[in-house]
Short mmCIF file of C-alpha atoms in Angstrom, two decimals:
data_model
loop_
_atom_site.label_atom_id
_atom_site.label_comp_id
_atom_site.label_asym_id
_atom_site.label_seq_id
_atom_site.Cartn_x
_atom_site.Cartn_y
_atom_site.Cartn_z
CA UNK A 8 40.07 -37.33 75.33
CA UNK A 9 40.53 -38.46 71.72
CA UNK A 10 38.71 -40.13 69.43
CA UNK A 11 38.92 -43.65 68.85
CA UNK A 12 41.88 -43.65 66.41
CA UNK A 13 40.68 -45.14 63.61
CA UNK A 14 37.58 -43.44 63.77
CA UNK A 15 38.83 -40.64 62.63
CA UNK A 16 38.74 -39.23 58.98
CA UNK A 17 41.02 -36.43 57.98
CA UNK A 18 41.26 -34.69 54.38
CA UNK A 19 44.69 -32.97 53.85
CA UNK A 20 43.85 -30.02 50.76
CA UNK A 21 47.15 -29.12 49.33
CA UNK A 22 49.22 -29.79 45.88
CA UNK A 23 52.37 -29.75 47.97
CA UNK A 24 53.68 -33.18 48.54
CA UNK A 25 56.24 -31.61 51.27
CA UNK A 26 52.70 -29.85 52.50
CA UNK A 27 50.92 -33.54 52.75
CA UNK A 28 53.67 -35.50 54.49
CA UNK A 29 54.85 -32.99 56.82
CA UNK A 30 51.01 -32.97 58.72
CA UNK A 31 50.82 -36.45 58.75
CA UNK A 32 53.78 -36.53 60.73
CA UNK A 33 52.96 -33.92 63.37
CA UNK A 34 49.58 -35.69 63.55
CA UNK A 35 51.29 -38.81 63.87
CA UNK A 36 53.48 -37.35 66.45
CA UNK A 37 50.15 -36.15 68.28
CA UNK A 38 49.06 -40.02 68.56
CA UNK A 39 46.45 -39.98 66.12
CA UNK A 40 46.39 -42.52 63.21
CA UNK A 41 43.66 -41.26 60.92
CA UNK A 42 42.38 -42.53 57.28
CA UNK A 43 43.43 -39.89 55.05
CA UNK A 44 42.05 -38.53 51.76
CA UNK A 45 43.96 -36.29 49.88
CA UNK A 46 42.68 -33.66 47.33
CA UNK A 47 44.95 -31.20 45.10
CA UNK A 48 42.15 -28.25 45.22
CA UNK A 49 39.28 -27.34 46.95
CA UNK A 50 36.68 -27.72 44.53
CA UNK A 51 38.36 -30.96 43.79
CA UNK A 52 37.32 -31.50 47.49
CA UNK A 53 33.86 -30.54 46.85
CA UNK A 54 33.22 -32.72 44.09
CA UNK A 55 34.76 -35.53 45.83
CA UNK A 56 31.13 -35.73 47.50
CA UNK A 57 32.85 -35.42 50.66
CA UNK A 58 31.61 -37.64 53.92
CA UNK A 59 30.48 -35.76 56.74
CA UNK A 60 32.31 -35.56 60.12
CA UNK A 61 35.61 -35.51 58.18
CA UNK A 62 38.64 -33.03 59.55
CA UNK A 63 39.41 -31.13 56.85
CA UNK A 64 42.99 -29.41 56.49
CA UNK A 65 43.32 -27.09 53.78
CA UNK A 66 46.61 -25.44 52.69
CA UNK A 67 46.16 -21.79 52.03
CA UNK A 68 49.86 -20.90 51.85
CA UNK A 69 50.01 -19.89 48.31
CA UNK A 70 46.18 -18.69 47.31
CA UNK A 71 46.02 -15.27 49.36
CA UNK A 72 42.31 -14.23 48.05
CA UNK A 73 40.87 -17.58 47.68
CA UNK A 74 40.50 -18.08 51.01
CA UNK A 75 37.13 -16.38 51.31
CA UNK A 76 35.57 -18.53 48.73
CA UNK A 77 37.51 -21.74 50.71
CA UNK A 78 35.96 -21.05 54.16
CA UNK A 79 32.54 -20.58 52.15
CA UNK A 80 32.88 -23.68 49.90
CA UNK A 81 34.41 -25.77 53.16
CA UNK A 82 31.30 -24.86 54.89
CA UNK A 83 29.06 -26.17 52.67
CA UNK A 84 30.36 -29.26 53.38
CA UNK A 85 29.35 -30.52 57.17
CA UNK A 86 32.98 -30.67 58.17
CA UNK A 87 35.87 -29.33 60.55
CA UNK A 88 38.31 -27.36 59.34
CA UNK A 89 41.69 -26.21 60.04
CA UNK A 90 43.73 -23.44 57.85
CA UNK A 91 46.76 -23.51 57.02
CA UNK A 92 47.85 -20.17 55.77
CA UNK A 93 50.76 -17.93 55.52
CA UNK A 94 49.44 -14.49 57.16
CA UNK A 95 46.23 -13.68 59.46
CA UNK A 96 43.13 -13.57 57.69
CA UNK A 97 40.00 -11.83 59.90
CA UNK A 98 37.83 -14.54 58.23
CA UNK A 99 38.95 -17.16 60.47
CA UNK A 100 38.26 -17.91 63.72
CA UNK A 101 41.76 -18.19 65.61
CA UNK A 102 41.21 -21.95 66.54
CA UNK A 103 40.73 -22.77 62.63
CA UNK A 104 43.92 -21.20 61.80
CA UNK A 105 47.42 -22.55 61.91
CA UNK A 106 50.22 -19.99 60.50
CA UNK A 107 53.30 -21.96 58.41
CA UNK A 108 55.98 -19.93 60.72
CA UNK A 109 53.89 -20.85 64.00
CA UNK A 110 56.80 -23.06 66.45
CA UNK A 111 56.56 -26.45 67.05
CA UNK A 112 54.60 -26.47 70.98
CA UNK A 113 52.39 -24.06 69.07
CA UNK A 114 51.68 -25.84 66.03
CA UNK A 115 51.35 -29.14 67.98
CA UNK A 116 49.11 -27.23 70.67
CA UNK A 117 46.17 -26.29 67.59
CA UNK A 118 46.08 -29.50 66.03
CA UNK A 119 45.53 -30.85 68.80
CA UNK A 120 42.56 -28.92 69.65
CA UNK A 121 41.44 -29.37 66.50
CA UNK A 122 41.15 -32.87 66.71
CA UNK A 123 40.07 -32.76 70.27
CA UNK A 124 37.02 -30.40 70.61
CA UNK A 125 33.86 -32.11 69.31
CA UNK A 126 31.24 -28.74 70.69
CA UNK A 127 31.48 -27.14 67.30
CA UNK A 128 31.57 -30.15 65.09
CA UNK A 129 28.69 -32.10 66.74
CA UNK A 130 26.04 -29.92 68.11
CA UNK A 131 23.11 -29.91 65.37
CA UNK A 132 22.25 -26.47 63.86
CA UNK A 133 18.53 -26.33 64.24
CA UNK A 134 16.28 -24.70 61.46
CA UNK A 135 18.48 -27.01 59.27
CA UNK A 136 15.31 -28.64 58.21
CA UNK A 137 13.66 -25.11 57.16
CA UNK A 138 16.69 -22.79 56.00
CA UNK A 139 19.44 -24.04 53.84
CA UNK A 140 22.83 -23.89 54.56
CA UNK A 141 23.60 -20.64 52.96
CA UNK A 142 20.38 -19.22 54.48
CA UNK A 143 21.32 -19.82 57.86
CA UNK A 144 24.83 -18.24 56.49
CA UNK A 145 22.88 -15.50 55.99
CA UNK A 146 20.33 -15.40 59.29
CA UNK A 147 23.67 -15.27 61.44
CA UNK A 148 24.75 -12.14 59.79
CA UNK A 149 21.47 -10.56 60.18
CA UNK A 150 21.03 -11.41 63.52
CA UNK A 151 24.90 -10.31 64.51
CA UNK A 152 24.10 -7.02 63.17
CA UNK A 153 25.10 -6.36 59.45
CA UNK A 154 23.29 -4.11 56.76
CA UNK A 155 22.87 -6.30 53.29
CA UNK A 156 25.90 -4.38 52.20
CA UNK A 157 28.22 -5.81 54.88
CA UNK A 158 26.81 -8.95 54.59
CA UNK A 159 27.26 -9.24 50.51
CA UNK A 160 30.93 -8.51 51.39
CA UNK A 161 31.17 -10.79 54.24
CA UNK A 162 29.64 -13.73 51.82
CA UNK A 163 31.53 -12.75 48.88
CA UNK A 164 27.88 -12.56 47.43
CA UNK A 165 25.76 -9.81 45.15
CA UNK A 166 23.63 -7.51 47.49
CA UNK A 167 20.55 -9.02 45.51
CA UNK A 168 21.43 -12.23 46.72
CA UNK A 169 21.45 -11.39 50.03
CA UNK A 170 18.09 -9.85 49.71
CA UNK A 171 16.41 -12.82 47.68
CA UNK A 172 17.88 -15.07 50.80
CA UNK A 173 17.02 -12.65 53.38
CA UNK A 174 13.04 -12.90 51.68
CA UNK A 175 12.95 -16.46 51.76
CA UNK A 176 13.92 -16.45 55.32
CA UNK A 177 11.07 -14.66 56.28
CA UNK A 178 8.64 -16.31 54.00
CA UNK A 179 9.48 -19.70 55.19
CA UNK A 180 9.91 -18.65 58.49
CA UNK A 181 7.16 -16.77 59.23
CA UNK A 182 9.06 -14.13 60.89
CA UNK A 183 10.07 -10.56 59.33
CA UNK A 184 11.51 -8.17 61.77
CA UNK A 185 15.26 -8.12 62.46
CA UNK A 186 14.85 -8.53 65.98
CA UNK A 187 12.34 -11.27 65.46
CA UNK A 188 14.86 -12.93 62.97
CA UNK A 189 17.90 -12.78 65.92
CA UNK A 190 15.52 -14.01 68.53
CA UNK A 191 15.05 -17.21 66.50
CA UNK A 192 18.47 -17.23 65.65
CA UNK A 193 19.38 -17.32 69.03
CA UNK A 194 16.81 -19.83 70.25
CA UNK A 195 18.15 -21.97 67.36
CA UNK A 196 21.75 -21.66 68.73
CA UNK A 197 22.83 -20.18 65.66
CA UNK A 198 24.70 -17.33 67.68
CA UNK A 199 25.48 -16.76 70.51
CA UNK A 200 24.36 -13.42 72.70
CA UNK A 201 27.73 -11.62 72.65
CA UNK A 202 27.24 -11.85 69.16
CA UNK A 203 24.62 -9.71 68.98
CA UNK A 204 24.81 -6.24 68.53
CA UNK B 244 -28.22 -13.79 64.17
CA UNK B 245 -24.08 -12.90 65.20
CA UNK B 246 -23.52 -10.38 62.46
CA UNK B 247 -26.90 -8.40 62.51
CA UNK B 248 -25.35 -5.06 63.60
CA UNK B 249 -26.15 -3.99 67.24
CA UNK B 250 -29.29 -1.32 67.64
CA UNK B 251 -29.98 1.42 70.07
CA UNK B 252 -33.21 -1.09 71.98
CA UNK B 253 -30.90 -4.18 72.58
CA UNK B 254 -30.21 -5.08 75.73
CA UNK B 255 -26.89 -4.04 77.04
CA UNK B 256 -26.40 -7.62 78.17
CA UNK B 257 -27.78 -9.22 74.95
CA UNK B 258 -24.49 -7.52 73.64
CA UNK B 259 -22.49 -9.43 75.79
CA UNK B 260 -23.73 -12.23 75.65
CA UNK B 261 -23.67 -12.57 71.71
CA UNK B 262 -19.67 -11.60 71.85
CA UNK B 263 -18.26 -11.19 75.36
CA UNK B 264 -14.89 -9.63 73.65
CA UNK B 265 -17.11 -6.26 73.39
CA UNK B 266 -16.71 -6.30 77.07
CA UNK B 267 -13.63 -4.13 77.64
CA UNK B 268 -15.01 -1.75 75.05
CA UNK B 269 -18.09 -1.09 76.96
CA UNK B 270 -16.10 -0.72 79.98
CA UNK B 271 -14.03 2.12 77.86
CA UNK B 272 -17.34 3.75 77.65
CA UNK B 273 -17.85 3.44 81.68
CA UNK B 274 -20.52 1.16 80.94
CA UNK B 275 -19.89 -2.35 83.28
CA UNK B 276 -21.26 -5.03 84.09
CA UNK B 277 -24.64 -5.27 86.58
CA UNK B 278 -25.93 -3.92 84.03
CA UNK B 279 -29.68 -5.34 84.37
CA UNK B 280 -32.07 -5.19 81.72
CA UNK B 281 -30.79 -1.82 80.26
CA UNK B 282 -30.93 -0.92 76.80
CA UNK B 283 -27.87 0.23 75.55
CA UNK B 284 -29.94 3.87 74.87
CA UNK B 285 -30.70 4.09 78.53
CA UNK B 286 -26.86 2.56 79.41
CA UNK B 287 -25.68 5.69 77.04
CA UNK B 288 -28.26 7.95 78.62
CA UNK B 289 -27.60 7.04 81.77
CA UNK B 290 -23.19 7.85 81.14
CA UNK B 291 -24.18 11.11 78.89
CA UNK B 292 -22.94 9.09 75.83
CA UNK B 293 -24.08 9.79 72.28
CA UNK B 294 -25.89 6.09 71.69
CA UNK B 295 -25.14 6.44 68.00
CA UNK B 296 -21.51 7.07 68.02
CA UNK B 297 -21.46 4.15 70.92
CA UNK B 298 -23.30 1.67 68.36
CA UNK B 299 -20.63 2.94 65.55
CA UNK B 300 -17.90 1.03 67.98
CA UNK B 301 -19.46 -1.34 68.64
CA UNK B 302 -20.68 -2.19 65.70
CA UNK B 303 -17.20 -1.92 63.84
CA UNK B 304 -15.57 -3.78 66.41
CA UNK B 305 -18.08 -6.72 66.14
CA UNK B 306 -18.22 -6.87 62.74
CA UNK B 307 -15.27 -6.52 60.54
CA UNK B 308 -17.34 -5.78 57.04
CA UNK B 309 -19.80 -3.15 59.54
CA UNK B 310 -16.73 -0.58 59.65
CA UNK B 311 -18.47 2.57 57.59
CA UNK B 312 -15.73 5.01 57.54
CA UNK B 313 -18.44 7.92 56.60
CA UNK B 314 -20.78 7.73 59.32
CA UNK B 315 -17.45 7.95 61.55
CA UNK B 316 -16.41 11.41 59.86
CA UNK B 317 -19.59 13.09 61.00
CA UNK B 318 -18.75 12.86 64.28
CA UNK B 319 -16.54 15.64 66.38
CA UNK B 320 -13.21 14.77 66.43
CA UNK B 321 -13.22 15.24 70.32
CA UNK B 322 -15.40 12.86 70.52
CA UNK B 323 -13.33 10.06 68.76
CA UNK B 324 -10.15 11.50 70.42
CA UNK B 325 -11.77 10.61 73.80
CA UNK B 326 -12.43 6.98 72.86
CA UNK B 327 -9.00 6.30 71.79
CA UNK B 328 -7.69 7.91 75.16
CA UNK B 329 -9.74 5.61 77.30
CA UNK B 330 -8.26 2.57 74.72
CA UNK B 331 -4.87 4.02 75.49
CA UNK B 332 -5.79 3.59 79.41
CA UNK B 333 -6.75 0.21 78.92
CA UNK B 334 -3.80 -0.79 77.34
CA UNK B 335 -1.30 1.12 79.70
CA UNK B 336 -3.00 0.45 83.16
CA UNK B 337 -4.92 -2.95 82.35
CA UNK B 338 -3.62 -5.14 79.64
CA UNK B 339 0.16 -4.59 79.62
CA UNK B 340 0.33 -5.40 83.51
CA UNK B 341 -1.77 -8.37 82.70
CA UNK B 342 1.02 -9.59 80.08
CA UNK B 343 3.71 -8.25 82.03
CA UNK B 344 2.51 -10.87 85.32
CA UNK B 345 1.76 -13.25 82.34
CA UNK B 346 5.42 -13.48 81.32
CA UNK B 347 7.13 -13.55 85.01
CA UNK B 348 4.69 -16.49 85.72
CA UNK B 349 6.24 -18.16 82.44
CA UNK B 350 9.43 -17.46 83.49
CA UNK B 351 9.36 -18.46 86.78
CA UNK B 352 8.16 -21.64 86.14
CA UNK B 353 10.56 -22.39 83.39
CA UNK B 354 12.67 -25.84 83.58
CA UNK B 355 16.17 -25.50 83.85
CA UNK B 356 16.66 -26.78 79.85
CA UNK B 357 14.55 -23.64 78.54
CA UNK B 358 15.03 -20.89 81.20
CA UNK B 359 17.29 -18.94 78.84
CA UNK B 360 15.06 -19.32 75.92
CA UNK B 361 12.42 -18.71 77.68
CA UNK B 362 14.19 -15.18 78.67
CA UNK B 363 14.95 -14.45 75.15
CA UNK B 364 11.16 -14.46 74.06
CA UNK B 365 10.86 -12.63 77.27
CA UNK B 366 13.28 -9.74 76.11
CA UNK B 367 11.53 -9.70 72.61
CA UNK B 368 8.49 -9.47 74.60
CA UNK B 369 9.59 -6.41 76.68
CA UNK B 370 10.81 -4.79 73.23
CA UNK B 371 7.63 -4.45 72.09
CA UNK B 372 5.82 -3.57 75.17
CA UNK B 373 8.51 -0.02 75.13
CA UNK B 374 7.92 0.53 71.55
CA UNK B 375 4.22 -0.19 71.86
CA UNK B 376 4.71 2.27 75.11
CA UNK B 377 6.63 4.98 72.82
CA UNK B 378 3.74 5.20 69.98
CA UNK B 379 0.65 5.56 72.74
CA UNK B 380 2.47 8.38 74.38
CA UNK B 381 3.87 10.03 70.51
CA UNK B 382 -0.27 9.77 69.94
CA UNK B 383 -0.96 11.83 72.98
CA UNK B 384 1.50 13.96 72.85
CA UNK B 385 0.86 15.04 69.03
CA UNK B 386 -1.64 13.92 67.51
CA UNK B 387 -4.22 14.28 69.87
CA UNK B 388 -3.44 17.62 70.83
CA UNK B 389 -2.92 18.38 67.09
CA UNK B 390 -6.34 17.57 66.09
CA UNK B 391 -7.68 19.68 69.18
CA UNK B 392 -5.80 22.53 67.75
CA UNK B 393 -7.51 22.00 64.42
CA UNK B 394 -11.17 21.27 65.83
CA UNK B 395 -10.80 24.88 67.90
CA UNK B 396 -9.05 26.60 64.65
CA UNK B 397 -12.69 25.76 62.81
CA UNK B 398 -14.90 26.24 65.52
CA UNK B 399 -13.47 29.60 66.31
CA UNK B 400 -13.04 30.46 62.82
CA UNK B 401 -9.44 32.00 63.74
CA UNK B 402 -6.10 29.95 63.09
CA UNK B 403 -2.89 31.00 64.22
CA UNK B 404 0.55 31.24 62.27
CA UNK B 405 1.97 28.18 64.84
CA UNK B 406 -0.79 26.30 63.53
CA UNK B 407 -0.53 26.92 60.26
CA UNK B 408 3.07 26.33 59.91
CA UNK B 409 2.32 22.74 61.55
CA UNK B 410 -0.56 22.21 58.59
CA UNK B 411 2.30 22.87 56.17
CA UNK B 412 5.09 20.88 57.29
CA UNK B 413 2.77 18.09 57.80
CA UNK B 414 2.80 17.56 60.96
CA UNK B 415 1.19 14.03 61.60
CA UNK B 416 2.39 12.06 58.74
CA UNK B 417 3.77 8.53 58.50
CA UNK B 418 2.10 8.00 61.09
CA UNK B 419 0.43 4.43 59.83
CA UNK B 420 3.68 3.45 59.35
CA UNK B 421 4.32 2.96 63.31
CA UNK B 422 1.40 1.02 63.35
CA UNK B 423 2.44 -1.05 60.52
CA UNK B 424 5.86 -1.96 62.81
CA UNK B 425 4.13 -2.63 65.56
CA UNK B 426 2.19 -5.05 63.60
CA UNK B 427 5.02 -6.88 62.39
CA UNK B 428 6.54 -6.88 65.80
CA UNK B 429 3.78 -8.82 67.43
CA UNK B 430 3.34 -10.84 64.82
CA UNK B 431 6.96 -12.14 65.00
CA UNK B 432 6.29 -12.21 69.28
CA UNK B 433 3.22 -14.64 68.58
CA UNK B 434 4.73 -17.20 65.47
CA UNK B 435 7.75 -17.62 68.07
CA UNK B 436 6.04 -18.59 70.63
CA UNK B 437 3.51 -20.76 68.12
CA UNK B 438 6.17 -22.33 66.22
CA UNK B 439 9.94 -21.89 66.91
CA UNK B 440 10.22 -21.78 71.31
CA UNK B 441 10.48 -25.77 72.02
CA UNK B 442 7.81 -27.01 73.91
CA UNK B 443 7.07 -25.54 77.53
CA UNK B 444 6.68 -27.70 80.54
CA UNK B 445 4.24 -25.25 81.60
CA UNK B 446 1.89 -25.09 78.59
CA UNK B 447 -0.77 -23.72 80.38
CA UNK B 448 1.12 -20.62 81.05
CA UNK B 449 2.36 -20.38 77.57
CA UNK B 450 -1.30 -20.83 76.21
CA UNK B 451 -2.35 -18.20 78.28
CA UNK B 452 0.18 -15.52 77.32
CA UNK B 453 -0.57 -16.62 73.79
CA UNK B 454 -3.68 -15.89 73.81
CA UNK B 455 -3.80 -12.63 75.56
CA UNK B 456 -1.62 -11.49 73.17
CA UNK B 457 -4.05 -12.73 70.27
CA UNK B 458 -6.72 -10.37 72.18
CA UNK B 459 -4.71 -7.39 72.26
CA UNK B 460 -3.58 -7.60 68.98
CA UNK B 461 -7.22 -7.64 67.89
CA UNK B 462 -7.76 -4.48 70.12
CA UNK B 463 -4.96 -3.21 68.53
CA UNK B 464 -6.10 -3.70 65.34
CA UNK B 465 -9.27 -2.32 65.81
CA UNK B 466 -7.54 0.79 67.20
CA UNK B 467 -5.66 0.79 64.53
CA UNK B 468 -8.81 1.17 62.15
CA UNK B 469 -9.91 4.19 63.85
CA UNK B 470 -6.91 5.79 63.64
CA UNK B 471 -5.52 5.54 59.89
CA UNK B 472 -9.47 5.03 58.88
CA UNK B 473 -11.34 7.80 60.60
CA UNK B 474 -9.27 10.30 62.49
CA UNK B 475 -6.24 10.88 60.00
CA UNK B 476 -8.53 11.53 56.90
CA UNK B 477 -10.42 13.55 59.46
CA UNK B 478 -7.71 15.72 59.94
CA UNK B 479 -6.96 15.60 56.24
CA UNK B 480 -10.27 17.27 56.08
CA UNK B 481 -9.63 20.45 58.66
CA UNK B 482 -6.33 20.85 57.47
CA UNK B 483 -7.84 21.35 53.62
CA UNK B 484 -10.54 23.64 55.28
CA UNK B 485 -8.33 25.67 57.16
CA UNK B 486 -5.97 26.17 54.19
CA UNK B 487 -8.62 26.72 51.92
CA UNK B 488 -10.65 29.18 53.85
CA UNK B 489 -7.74 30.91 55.51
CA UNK B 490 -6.78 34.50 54.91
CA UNK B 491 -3.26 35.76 55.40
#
């Protein structure tokens, strides 16, 4: 059910020493005994040159608009990670998101998950090798639907970014219509059909 | 010898037999095979076809660089309206089915690992087929008849108001646009099944599909031609020569 112990590589985000000590209690509590890095900031974290397959918990609780550009950085990055944050945000998937008022069972109950669940965190993105990262950012939002408007706000990106990517795509993929475009993405794994519009 | 253009003496089956993708055109023409030693004069004779406007087909078909857009405009209208019925036909009652069986077979003989896949490119697939459906019928249902209406106006020498009110509020354009779509659409169909579908266990079938749907995109193409190439400045033309000429 869980990884190896020491196998395991978590990065706790967060200037708050009362922030860093309380998690590694609860995820000592949960059984696991990771190796920990810690990092004061996310782009801190970034320029760490962080390993991949690392668990990455990021404290949110006091940067309320930053968290866009976190999730975006973080995914950069070919890591999991867990939010810690002080309201909802829509950005975040519910199983990446940990609330600093949630109760103990519930709190224990995520983490655990977190560290458990390998789907998300192991199965290879394909059309890595062709798109970049941000590209494929990009693809999924075409495919799910949005207009280049939606999509520049969704990204925190300039609409003529999302139109330069959205041109590469199709030059280096070969493939230009928006149904064409979801088709691959789908093949590719890159959504799923209920994502689709 | 390949790109000398076709002539009125050749044999019908000389035609063939220098490029056998001509065949479905001939047969839009009611001209099929058991053909003997006909010449395609006597083959036209024979079907009441005007040879000349036959050889203008074929001949553009064949040879991409033949297409002469000017010898086209001298013929009726009617005339090139009937062709691009019959191509219509084909695609609706012979070529679709074909692709449609084409794509079940593929399907069906999926492995477990791509079956869903498989069904994606099959969706995409059916997509375009409606779409492809849609513009064939818009054609018949507007243009065609449009250009009719036209043709009669001038050969009558009498237009009426309904027409002219279509002439003004243009009527028939954007209509290269659909085609360009299309385009696109089966373009995307074919470089996902060339590059980005993983491997099939059943190649064969995927080869095959493939390549059918090379063929009708060079029908398509071709049909295409006619259309934006011949028949829409065509109707350019009337329309001018109805305005011009017409008294209110």
């Amino acid at each position: 059910m869980f990884y190896n112990s020491t196998d395991i590589k978590v990065a706790i985000v967060s200037a708050n020493y009362l922030f860093r000590v309380g998690l590694q209690t609860i995820i000592k509590h949960i059984g696991l005994q990771p190796v920990y890095t810690f990092h004061s900031s996310i782009d801190e974290y970034s320029k760490s040159s962080p390993e991949p397959n690392v668990f990455v918990i990021v404290d949110c609780c006091q940067i309320k608009n930053a968290i866009r550009k976190n999730v975006t950085t973080i995914k950069k990055t070919d890591s999991k990670t867990l939010f810690v944050c002080s309201e909802l945000i829509n950005e975040l998937e519910n199983k990446n998101f940990v609330s600093i008022s949630d109760s103990e069972t519930s709190i224990i109950d995520k983490l655990s998950t977190f560290f458990e669940s390998d789907n998300e965190h192991v199965k290879p993105e394909n059309g890595g090798d062709i798109l970049s990262a941000r590209e494929i950012d990009v693809l999924k939002e075409v495919a799910a639907g949005y207009s280049n408007k939606e999509i520049a706000d969704r990204l925190s990106i300039s609409i003529h970014t999302v139109i330069t990517h959205r041109k590469n795509i199709t030059e280096k993929l070969g493939i230009k219509t928006i149904s064409g475009l979801t088709v691959y993405a789908l093949i590719n794994n890159l959504i799923t059909p209920d994502q689709v519009t | 010898m390949k790109h000398l253009p076709f002539t009125e003496n050749m044999k019908v089956a000389d035609v063939v037999h220098i490029n056998y993708q001509l065949l479905p055109i001939l047969g839009r023409f009611g001209i099929m095979p058991g053909f003997e030693n006909k010449t395609i004069n006597e083959a036209c004779s024979e079907k009441q076809i005007e040879a000349s406007f036959f050889l203008e087909i074929i001949n553009s078909y064949h040879n991409i660089d033949y297409f002469a857009e000017s010898h086209f405009l001298e013929y009726s209208p009617l005339l090139i309206i009937d062709y691009l019925k019959k191509t219509h036909r084909y695609y609706v009652d012979v070529k679709i089915p074909e692709l449609d069986e084409m794509v079940e077979r593929f399907i069906e003989n999926s492995s477990i690992q791509n079956k869903e896949k498989n069904k994606i490119i099959a969706n995409f697939y059916n997509e375009y087929k409606i779409e492809l459906k849609r513009h064939l019928t818009d054609e018949e249902l507007t243009l065609f008849p449009y250009t009719i209406e036209l043709e009669k106006a001038i050969k009558n020498n009498s237009t009426s108001p309904g027409t002219i009110e279509k002439i003004k509020r243009k009527e028939v354009v954007g209509h290269e646009d659909d085609h360009h779509q299309l385009e696109e659409k089966l373009l995307d169909l074919k470089n996902l099944l060339i590059k980005y579908l993983p491997p099939s266990v059943r190649n064969d079938l995927r080869e095959k599909f493939l390549i059918e749907l090379f063929r009708l995109e060079e029908d398509l193409n071709d049909h295409s031609r006619i259309e934006d190439k011949v028949l829409m400045p065509k109707i350019l033309q009337m329309e001018q020569k109805i305005l011009s000429s017409d008294v209110l």
